Amino acid sequence: MTELANIRNFSIVAHIDHGKSTLADRLIQETGTVAGRDMKEQLLDSMDIERERGITIKANTVRIDYKADDGQDYVLNLIDTPGHVDFAYEVSRSMRAVEGSLLVVDSTQGVEAQTLANVYHAIEADHDLVPVLNKIDLPASDCDRVAEQIEDVIGIDASGAIQVSAKTGQGIHETLEAIVKELPAPTGTRDAPLKAMLVDSWYDAYLGVIVLVRIMDGVLKKGERIKMLSNNSTHHVDRIGVFRPEMEVIDELGPGDIGFLTASIKQVRDTRVGDTITHEKKGTEDALPGFKPAQPVVFCGLFPVDSSEFEDLRDAIDKLALNDASFSFEMETSAALGFGFRCGFLGLLHLEVIRDRIEREYNIELITTAPSVVYHIHMRDGTMTELHNPADMPDLTHVDHLEEPRIKATILVPDEYLGDVLKLCQDRRGVQMDLTYAGSRAMAVYDLPLNEVVFDFYDRLKSVTKGYASFDYQMTGYETDNLVKMSVLVNDEPVDALSMMVHRDRAEARGRAMVEKLKDLIPRHMFKIPIQAAIGGKVIARETLSAMRKDVTAKCYGGDASRKRKLLDKQKKGKKKMRQFGKVDIPQEAFISALKMDS
Amino acid sequence: MDDWRNGGFGLYVHWPFCQAKCPYCDFNSHVTANIDQKIWVRAYLRELERIAQEVPGRVLNSIFFGGGTPSLMHPDTVAAVIEAARSHWPFANDIEITLEANPGSVEAGRFAGYRDGGVNRISMGIQALNDGDLRRLGRIHSVAEARSAFDVARDCFKRVSFDLIYARQGQTLEAWRQELSEALSMAIDHLSLYQLTIEDGTAFGDRYARGKLRNLPTEDTSADMYLVTQEVTAAHGMPGYEISNHARPGAESLHNLVYWRYGDYVGIGPGAHGRLTLNGIRYATECHLAPGAWLDAVSKGNGESLRSALTSQDAAVEQLMMGMRLSQGLNMARFESLSGNRIDSNRLSHLQELGMVTVSGTTLAATDQGRAVLNAVLRELLMD
């Protein structure tokens, strides 16, 4: 058992690519927690997708033993939090589990939008912050400027910022000392009823669900019965331990400790992030504040390219959902795409991660329909329903008004690109809330409708700023607006998978862009094909794909038969891969490409 | 009854040499200075003997000397092959023996010799009736040479056909109409009119890929050219009987009809393909591609590099793909009995509504419009 005074719990706040994971790796290495030969890059990111994309999706933790310069032994618990806005709730819970943070800023880049978003989480959790300027080995490093920027933008004293190169190891020892000296020790009472926060959980094929906990008060031991306060479910604890970063079983976890428990829990769904865990008997009744169930904000349809793989897709989704309580799904049938699932996600990254995992880990090729946000439909009879799929839009005669979700978006950008960024936000119905400068960088804060952002806003932002902008957002609530459902008709038949909600004032422009795009995406057929965008029964844009006129092999004699037959077989397979809509074949990529806006 | 009997039986002889390689050509042709024709005669005869043992006693409907440039063959070489074929198979009374010829003055000097050896039809690769385009197409003859070679051919043979290539770089619809009329005034009984096709692996293919082949007609102009070709040739009494072939009624190429009616054909010579029905199964055959490799293989007893049994499904696809090229179309009953499947009636009526095909009794045929987009029609017909 470690005295509270010798425990430090901390997280690392950083923008993507500012070196958070590398710094964590160095801290682990410096203290000898992992033998050199077991070191691999980004030790804490265990999923392939996390390593590849350089992002953290699940919270990870490691317990580091450190003998400080004052001669005392300390236990340092690092929680590596997810860095992305999609997982903002998970981030906020992880922050509540620790008392301080290292604020890591790339000294060649400066403060970015994600740095800010995460700093706010840390400040909200009353953290003490230790500024760390990373990548000082690079020639472009400018510590004075970045320290000044931290003071300007974030408003904390950065004069004592530690200068670090996680790559070379310079400044790592100083960082460890600062953690001990400048971050507070946790508080808590050993004799009080058990009160632990469920920080995160994941599924392990051998152990069942592994629950990451932070003990606030009391002591947790193996063999005890515990209770989740959110649903009063009870479990028998069969294992407790800590991560170093491999699992190490120990006898008990006391106040201030961060560790794991297993209790033969079958589904991650039964363990809610932010929940309070206590003993079944003589437990606490006070839940920790701030718990809320996961709420998907972006929905899209996932359909197998090969319709015979629907059952495989169901299987894959069921398995992924076991390990991800924030991911929701229900079966969906589309006239164009057949059977699939309407899935709900915490955000676009979450969507991409799930989609990639289905395609890679389960080897199922997917058609992803355009992401949609959740609209609130207020009916004339006073009831409100949620709309997850534009195809389900009810008859307008029963609808009183619609509300759409809005976000507060923070964009940091070098000022030469500011004009393009402001135009982009304007084009996406944004309302400027703030515009400030820090050095040669501008920070624009916009109130934007989420539906203008979910699709390709981030791609556009990256392209107009050549990748120099950083972007983060948080949901702010719902607002009424003049929204309509735009349907697309190909050869006079509505294609449900292409329908979308748009603002009335933008419908014509969107409709025109969409039919023009489709005209290029759909191959010519033997007949001409009208492509229309319509609101209700009214056509707002129309293009005609003219008929194919020439497609024949000029010479075909005895020596050509085999080759031409094989070519025909190949073309037939290509045609089969498209989606038949009435008499029209639509290529899969059209369902997503048609919705991308060029401006 | 074996299905091939609906189409007849032909012999294709491939001569793989040319004086120069044309930039649009993707055929198996080689440019070599010294060719010992005696070796080639021996090889052709050995191959004929081998195949004749497998399919003895069949009536032979046609022989076709293709290439390459078969008019580089010595008349004795041609005569020896014809004689050998006659010794193996009874000739049909109306047997057609065609030789492809380059329209140059040297070749024309051999025409009488070919006739004496048994050739009764000449097919000349004239390709264009203006010198600038001939040069662009990489042809080594001039229009004047071609015309005089054509005159020689007309004196030697009752049946003469020639080829033109259209939809050339910079060619307008009107220019093509003009050139076509000129060709029709020369034509005796048969014309092959090919739209220029840019094939991968040719000089044109490379130039096209590098964006250097400019001013090719658009899809719309090409389509118009195709339709104009149908109209103009029909008005001159030489309607299209196949996608690219036009003839006075009765003067269609019997040899090529064997292909399009999906009969059996023997293919000998480097790279030659064949279709042979043995014990009720249709085989696709292919000979070694390189002249040296083929000669070697033949000297060891067999010039074939591949012989594979076609499934009845694949054979049916080939039959449909070939048969639909003919304006008279094909017998659906024959297709269905070979493939074991019926053509989907919904797809058929959709194509009829679009004016792409006509159905009369069991005969299915593509219209002029349908033949212009035949690949799409076939995809639709073959979709399961």
GROMACS .gro file of N, CA and C in nm, chain B residues 105-216:
model
  336
  704SER      N    1   0.237  -0.346 -10.549
  704SER     CA    2   0.259  -0.395 -10.685
  704SER      C    3   0.326  -0.533 -10.684
  705VAL      N    4   0.416  -0.556 -10.587
  705VAL     CA    5   0.486  -0.685 -10.582
  705VAL      C    6   0.387  -0.798 -10.557
  706GLU      N    7   0.297  -0.773 -10.459
  706GLU     CA    8   0.197  -0.874 -10.424
  706GLU      C    9   0.109  -0.905 -10.544
  707ALA      N   10   0.070  -0.797 -10.615
  707ALA     CA   11  -0.022  -0.815 -10.728
  707ALA      C   12   0.037  -0.912 -10.831
  708GLY      N   13   0.171  -0.912 -10.839
  708GLY     CA   14   0.237  -1.004 -10.932
  708GLY      C   15   0.215  -1.150 -10.897
  709ARG      N   16   0.179  -1.177 -10.769
  709ARG     CA   17   0.160  -1.317 -10.728
  709ARG      C   18   0.014  -1.363 -10.738
  710PHE      N   19  -0.077  -1.268 -10.770
  710PHE     CA   20  -0.221  -1.300 -10.762
  710PHE      C   21  -0.258  -1.418 -10.853
  711ALA      N   22  -0.204  -1.417 -10.976
  711ALA     CA   23  -0.240  -1.525 -11.069
  711ALA      C   24  -0.193  -1.660 -11.015
  712GLY      N   25  -0.074  -1.657 -10.955
  712GLY     CA   26  -0.022  -1.780 -10.896
  712GLY      C   27  -0.114  -1.833 -10.786
  713TYR      N   28  -0.165  -1.743 -10.700
  713TYR     CA   29  -0.257  -1.784 -10.593
  713TYR      C   30  -0.382  -1.847 -10.654
  714ARG      N   31  -0.432  -1.779 -10.760
  714ARG     CA   32  -0.554  -1.831 -10.825
  714ARG      C   33  -0.530  -1.972 -10.876
  715ASP      N   34  -0.414  -1.991 -10.940
  715ASP     CA   35  -0.385  -2.124 -10.997
  715ASP      C   36  -0.371  -2.229 -10.887
  716GLY      N   37  -0.329  -2.183 -10.769
  716GLY     CA   38  -0.313  -2.277 -10.657
  716GLY      C   39  -0.445  -2.309 -10.589
  717GLY      N   40  -0.552  -2.241 -10.624
  717GLY     CA   41  -0.683  -2.275 -10.565
  717GLY      C   42  -0.751  -2.161 -10.490
  718VAL      N   43  -0.682  -2.048 -10.468
  718VAL     CA   44  -0.745  -1.935 -10.398
  718VAL      C   45  -0.855  -1.878 -10.489
  719ASN      N   46  -0.974  -1.855 -10.429
  719ASN     CA   47  -1.082  -1.800 -10.513
  719ASN      C   48  -1.138  -1.669 -10.461
  720ARG      N   49  -1.072  -1.614 -10.359
  720ARG     CA   50  -1.121  -1.487 -10.305
  720ARG      C   51  -1.003  -1.414 -10.245
  721ILE      N   52  -0.998  -1.282 -10.272
  721ILE     CA   53  -0.889  -1.201 -10.218
  721ILE      C   54  -0.949  -1.094 -10.127
  722SER      N   55  -0.884  -1.072 -10.014
  722SER     CA   56  -0.929  -0.965  -9.924
  722SER      C   57  -0.811  -0.869  -9.907
  723MET      N   58  -0.829  -0.746  -9.953
  723MET     CA   59  -0.717  -0.653  -9.957
  723MET      C   60  -0.724  -0.547  -9.848
  724GLY      N   61  -0.611  -0.524  -9.785
  724GLY     CA   62  -0.608  -0.424  -9.678
  724GLY      C   63  -0.577  -0.286  -9.733
  725ILE      N   64  -0.673  -0.225  -9.799
  725ILE     CA   65  -0.649  -0.091  -9.858
  725ILE      C   66  -0.650   0.016  -9.748
  726GLN      N   67  -0.744   0.010  -9.655
  726GLN     CA   68  -0.753   0.091  -9.531
  726GLN      C   69  -0.796   0.236  -9.548
  727ALA      N   70  -0.747   0.305  -9.651
  727ALA     CA   71  -0.791   0.445  -9.669
  727ALA      C   72  -0.772   0.482  -9.815
  728LEU      N   73  -0.853   0.579  -9.859
  728LEU     CA   74  -0.840   0.620  -9.999
  728LEU      C   75  -0.777   0.759 -10.009
  729ASN      N   76  -0.696   0.797  -9.912
  729ASN     CA   77  -0.611   0.915  -9.934
  729ASN      C   78  -0.473   0.894  -9.873
  730ASP      N   79  -0.373   0.944  -9.943
  730ASP     CA   80  -0.235   0.909  -9.910
  730ASP      C   81  -0.190   0.958  -9.772
  731GLY      N   82  -0.241   1.078  -9.734
  731GLY     CA   83  -0.203   1.133  -9.604
  731GLY      C   84  -0.245   1.037  -9.492
  732ASP      N   85  -0.369   0.991  -9.500
  732ASP     CA   86  -0.418   0.900  -9.396
  732ASP      C   87  -0.347   0.766  -9.401
  733LEU      N   88  -0.313   0.721  -9.522
  733LEU     CA   89  -0.241   0.594  -9.533
  733LEU      C   90  -0.108   0.603  -9.459
  734ARG      N   91  -0.041   0.717  -9.478
  734ARG     CA   92   0.087   0.735  -9.408
  734ARG      C   93   0.066   0.736  -9.257
  735ARG      N   94  -0.036   0.811  -9.216
  735ARG     CA   95  -0.064   0.818  -9.072
  735ARG      C   96  -0.096   0.680  -9.014
  736LEU      N   97  -0.162   0.597  -9.097
  736LEU     CA   98  -0.192   0.461  -9.051
  736LEU      C   99  -0.072   0.369  -9.063
  737GLY      N  100   0.040   0.425  -9.115
  737GLY     CA  101   0.163   0.347  -9.122
  737GLY      C  102   0.165   0.248  -9.237
  738ARG      N  103   0.077   0.270  -9.335
  738ARG     CA  104   0.074   0.176  -9.448
  738ARG      C  105   0.187   0.210  -9.545
  739ILE      N  106   0.240   0.103  -9.609
  739ILE     CA  107   0.354   0.127  -9.697
  739ILE      C  108   0.310   0.143  -9.842
  740HIS      N  109   0.180   0.134  -9.869
  740HIS     CA  110   0.134   0.152 -10.007
  740HIS      C  111   0.070   0.289 -10.024
  741SER      N  112   0.055   0.328 -10.156
  741SER     CA  113  -0.015   0.453 -10.185
  741SER      C  114  -0.152   0.418 -10.242
  742VAL      N  115  -0.238   0.521 -10.254
  742VAL     CA  116  -0.372   0.497 -10.310
  742VAL      C  117  -0.360   0.447 -10.453
  743ALA      N  118  -0.269   0.507 -10.531
  743ALA     CA  119  -0.255   0.466 -10.671
  743ALA      C  120  -0.213   0.320 -10.680
  744GLU      N  121  -0.116   0.281 -10.594
  744GLU     CA  122  -0.072   0.140 -10.593
  744GLU      C  123  -0.189   0.048 -10.558
  745ALA      N  124  -0.264   0.092 -10.457
  745ALA     CA  125  -0.375   0.010 -10.411
  745ALA      C  126  -0.477  -0.009 -10.524
  746ARG      N  127  -0.505   0.101 -10.593
  746ARG     CA  128  -0.603   0.091 -10.702
  746ARG      C  129  -0.556  -0.004 -10.812
  747SER      N  130  -0.426   0.003 -10.846
  747SER     CA  131  -0.382  -0.084 -10.956
  747SER      C  132  -0.376  -0.229 -10.908
  748ALA      N  133  -0.336  -0.250 -10.782
  748ALA     CA  134  -0.338  -0.388 -10.729
  748ALA      C  135  -0.482  -0.441 -10.729
  749PHE      N  136  -0.574  -0.351 -10.694
  749PHE     CA  137  -0.716  -0.391 -10.693
  749PHE      C  138  -0.761  -0.433 -10.833
  750ASP      N  139  -0.713  -0.357 -10.936
  750ASP     CA  140  -0.751  -0.392 -11.073
  750ASP      C  141  -0.699  -0.530 -11.110
  751VAL      N  142  -0.574  -0.558 -11.070
  751VAL     CA  143  -0.517  -0.691 -11.098
  751VAL      C  144  -0.602  -0.798 -11.031
  752ALA      N  145  -0.637  -0.772 -10.905
  752ALA     CA  146  -0.715  -0.870 -10.829
  752ALA      C  147  -0.849  -0.896 -10.897
  753ARG      N  148  -0.911  -0.789 -10.946
  753ARG     CA  149  -1.042  -0.802 -11.007
  753ARG      C  150  -1.034  -0.888 -11.134
  754ASP      N  151  -0.919  -0.878 -11.203
  754ASP     CA  152  -0.903  -0.960 -11.324
  754ASP      C  153  -0.878  -1.106 -11.290
  755CYS      N  154  -0.816  -1.130 -11.175
  755CYS     CA  155  -0.780  -1.267 -11.139
  755CYS      C  156  -0.891  -1.343 -11.068
  756PHE      N  157  -0.969  -1.268 -10.983
  756PHE     CA  158  -1.064  -1.337 -10.894
  756PHE      C  159  -1.206  -1.288 -10.916
  757LYS      N  160  -1.301  -1.380 -10.902
  757LYS     CA  161  -1.440  -1.340 -10.912
  757LYS      C  162  -1.481  -1.262 -10.786
  758ARG      N  163  -1.419  -1.299 -10.674
  758ARG     CA  164  -1.459  -1.236 -10.548
  758ARG      C  165  -1.342  -1.159 -10.488
  759VAL      N  166  -1.363  -1.030 -10.472
  759VAL     CA  167  -1.260  -0.945 -10.414
  759VAL      C  168  -1.325  -0.858 -10.305
  760SER      N  169  -1.261  -0.855 -10.192
  760SER     CA  170  -1.309  -0.767 -10.084
  760SER      C  171  -1.196  -0.674 -10.045
  761PHE      N  172  -1.228  -0.559  -9.992
  761PHE     CA  173  -1.120  -0.481  -9.931
  761PHE      C  174  -1.166  -0.416  -9.802
  762ASP      N  175  -1.065  -0.379  -9.722
  762ASP     CA  176  -1.090  -0.319  -9.589
  762ASP      C  177  -1.065  -0.170  -9.592
  763LEU      N  178  -1.148  -0.098  -9.521
  763LEU     CA  179  -1.118   0.043  -9.494
  763LEU      C  180  -1.128   0.063  -9.343
  764ILE      N  181  -1.051   0.160  -9.294
  764ILE     CA  182  -1.060   0.197  -9.152
  764ILE      C  183  -1.118   0.337  -9.147
  765TYR      N  184  -1.222   0.359  -9.065
  765TYR     CA  185  -1.276   0.494  -9.053
  765TYR      C  186  -1.279   0.538  -8.907
  766ALA      N  187  -1.333   0.660  -8.888
  766ALA     CA  188  -1.322   0.726  -8.756
  766ALA      C  189  -1.174   0.750  -8.727
  767ARG      N  190  -1.105   0.792  -8.832
  767ARG     CA  191  -0.962   0.820  -8.818
  767ARG      C  192  -0.942   0.959  -8.760
  768GLN      N  193  -0.816   0.988  -8.724
  768GLN     CA  194  -0.785   1.121  -8.668
  768GLN      C  195  -0.829   1.229  -8.766
  769GLY      N  196  -0.903   1.325  -8.716
  769GLY     CA  197  -0.941   1.441  -8.796
  769GLY      C  198  -1.047   1.414  -8.902
  770GLN      N  199  -1.095   1.291  -8.911
  770GLN     CA  200  -1.193   1.260  -9.016
  770GLN      C  201  -1.331   1.314  -8.978
  771THR      N  202  -1.397   1.380  -9.075
  771THR     CA  203  -1.533   1.429  -9.048
  771THR      C  204  -1.633   1.330  -9.106
  772LEU      N  205  -1.756   1.347  -9.062
  772LEU     CA  206  -1.865   1.261  -9.109
  772LEU      C  207  -1.875   1.273  -9.261
  773GLU      N  208  -1.866   1.398  -9.309
  773GLU     CA  209  -1.883   1.425  -9.452
  773GLU      C  210  -1.768   1.362  -9.533
  774ALA      N  211  -1.647   1.374  -9.483
  774ALA     CA  212  -1.532   1.317  -9.553
  774ALA      C  213  -1.547   1.165  -9.564
  775TRP      N  214  -1.598   1.106  -9.457
  775TRP     CA  215  -1.615   0.961  -9.458
  775TRP      C  216  -1.724   0.920  -9.558
  776ARG      N  217  -1.832   0.995  -9.561
  776ARG     CA  218  -1.940   0.966  -9.655
  776ARG      C  219  -1.885   0.967  -9.799
  777GLN      N  220  -1.800   1.068  -9.827
  777GLN     CA  221  -1.738   1.084  -9.957
  777GLN      C  222  -1.650   0.963  -9.993
  778GLU      N  223  -1.564   0.929  -9.895
  778GLU     CA  224  -1.469   0.820  -9.918
  778GLU      C  225  -1.543   0.688  -9.936
  779LEU      N  226  -1.650   0.674  -9.860
  779LEU     CA  227  -1.729   0.551  -9.867
  779LEU      C  228  -1.794   0.536 -10.006
  780SER      N  229  -1.845   0.647 -10.059
  780SER     CA  230  -1.907   0.642 -10.192
  780SER      C  231  -1.805   0.601 -10.297
  781GLU      N  232  -1.685   0.657 -10.283
  781GLU     CA  233  -1.578   0.623 -10.374
  781GLU      C  234  -1.547   0.473 -10.367
  782ALA      N  235  -1.541   0.423 -10.242
  782ALA     CA  236  -1.511   0.281 -10.223
  782ALA      C  237  -1.620   0.194 -10.285
  783LEU      N  238  -1.745   0.239 -10.267
  783LEU     CA  239  -1.856   0.158 -10.319
  783LEU      C  240  -1.855   0.154 -10.472
  784SER      N  241  -1.800   0.260 -10.534
  784SER     CA  242  -1.796   0.260 -10.680
  784SER      C  243  -1.690   0.162 -10.730
  785MET      N  244  -1.591   0.131 -10.645
  785MET     CA  245  -1.489   0.033 -10.682
  785MET      C  246  -1.535  -0.109 -10.648
  786ALA      N  247  -1.610  -0.120 -10.538
  786ALA     CA  248  -1.633  -0.250 -10.477
  786ALA      C  249  -1.702  -0.347 -10.571
  787ILE      N  250  -1.662  -0.474 -10.559
  787ILE     CA  251  -1.729  -0.575 -10.639
  787ILE      C  252  -1.844  -0.635 -10.559
  788ASP      N  253  -1.809  -0.704 -10.452
  788ASP     CA  254  -1.918  -0.772 -10.380
  788ASP      C  255  -1.904  -0.770 -10.229
  789HIS      N  256  -1.790  -0.719 -10.178
  789HIS     CA  257  -1.772  -0.730 -10.032
  789HIS      C  258  -1.680  -0.621  -9.981
  790LEU      N  259  -1.715  -0.563  -9.869
  790LEU     CA  260  -1.635  -0.459  -9.806
  790LEU      C  261  -1.630  -0.484  -9.655
  791SER      N  262  -1.512  -0.466  -9.596
  791SER     CA  263  -1.504  -0.466  -9.449
  791SER      C  264  -1.471  -0.324  -9.407
  792LEU      N  265  -1.558  -0.266  -9.324
  792LEU     CA  266  -1.541  -0.126  -9.285
  792LEU      C  267  -1.527  -0.120  -9.133
  793TYR      N  268  -1.405  -0.094  -9.088
  793TYR     CA  269  -1.376  -0.100  -8.944
  793TYR      C  270  -1.361   0.038  -8.885
  794GLN      N  271  -1.426   0.058  -8.771
  794GLN     CA  272  -1.395   0.180  -8.697
  794GLN      C  273  -1.258   0.161  -8.633
  795LEU      N  274  -1.175   0.265  -8.641
  795LEU     CA  275  -1.042   0.259  -8.580
  795LEU      C  276  -1.058   0.229  -8.431
  796THR      N  277  -0.992   0.125  -8.386
  796THR     CA  278  -0.996   0.090  -8.245
  796THR      C  279  -0.855   0.104  -8.190
  797ILE      N  280  -0.844   0.176  -8.082
  797ILE     CA  281  -0.711   0.194  -8.022
  797ILE      C  282  -0.689   0.079  -7.925
  798GLU      N  283  -0.601  -0.011  -7.962
  798GLU     CA  284  -0.576  -0.128  -7.879
  798GLU      C  285  -0.453  -0.107  -7.792
  799ASP      N  286  -0.460  -0.155  -7.669
  799ASP     CA  287  -0.342  -0.151  -7.582
  799ASP      C  288  -0.230  -0.233  -7.645
  800GLY      N  289  -0.108  -0.190  -7.623
  800GLY     CA  290   0.005  -0.268  -7.672
  800GLY      C  291   0.039  -0.241  -7.817
  801THR      N  292  -0.029  -0.144  -7.878
  801THR     CA  293   0.007  -0.103  -8.014
  801THR      C  294   0.071   0.034  -8.008
  802ALA      N  295   0.131   0.075  -8.121
  802ALA     CA  296   0.192   0.209  -8.122
  802ALA      C  297   0.084   0.315  -8.100
  803PHE      N  298  -0.034   0.296  -8.163
  803PHE     CA  299  -0.143   0.391  -8.142
  803PHE      C  300  -0.187   0.393  -7.995
  804GLY      N  301  -0.189   0.274  -7.936
  804GLY     CA  302  -0.227   0.262  -7.795
  804GLY      C  303  -0.135   0.346  -7.707
  805ASP      N  304  -0.004   0.338  -7.735
  805ASP     CA  305   0.094   0.415  -7.657
  805ASP      C  306   0.075   0.564  -7.679
  806ARG      N  307   0.058   0.599  -7.808
  806ARG     CA  308   0.042   0.741  -7.839
  806ARG      C  309  -0.084   0.796  -7.772
  807TYR      N  310  -0.190   0.714  -7.775
  807TYR     CA  311  -0.317   0.756  -7.716
  807TYR      C  312  -0.299   0.777  -7.565
  808ALA      N  313  -0.230   0.681  -7.503
  808ALA     CA  314  -0.209   0.689  -7.357
  808ALA      C  315  -0.127   0.813  -7.322
  809ARG      N  316  -0.037   0.854  -7.414
  809ARG     CA  317   0.043   0.972  -7.387
  809ARG      C  318  -0.027   1.101  -7.429
  810GLY      N  319  -0.152   1.088  -7.478
  810GLY     CA  320  -0.230   1.204  -7.518
  810GLY      C  321  -0.185   1.262  -7.650
  811LYS      N  322  -0.113   1.180  -7.728
  811LYS     CA  323  -0.057   1.231  -7.852
  811LYS      C  324  -0.145   1.196  -7.973
  812LEU      N  325  -0.251   1.120  -7.952
  812LEU     CA  326  -0.335   1.082  -8.064
  812LEU      C  327  -0.457   1.175  -8.061
  813ARG      N  328  -0.444   1.288  -8.132
  813ARG     CA  329  -0.546   1.392  -8.117
  813ARG      C  330  -0.653   1.382  -8.225
  814ASN      N  331  -0.758   1.458  -8.204
  814ASN     CA  332  -0.865   1.473  -8.302
  814ASN      C  333  -0.932   1.343  -8.342
  815LEU      N  334  -0.940   1.250  -8.251
  815LEU     CA  335  -1.021   1.133  -8.281
  815LEU      C  336  -1.167   1.176  -8.270
   0.00000   0.00000   0.00000
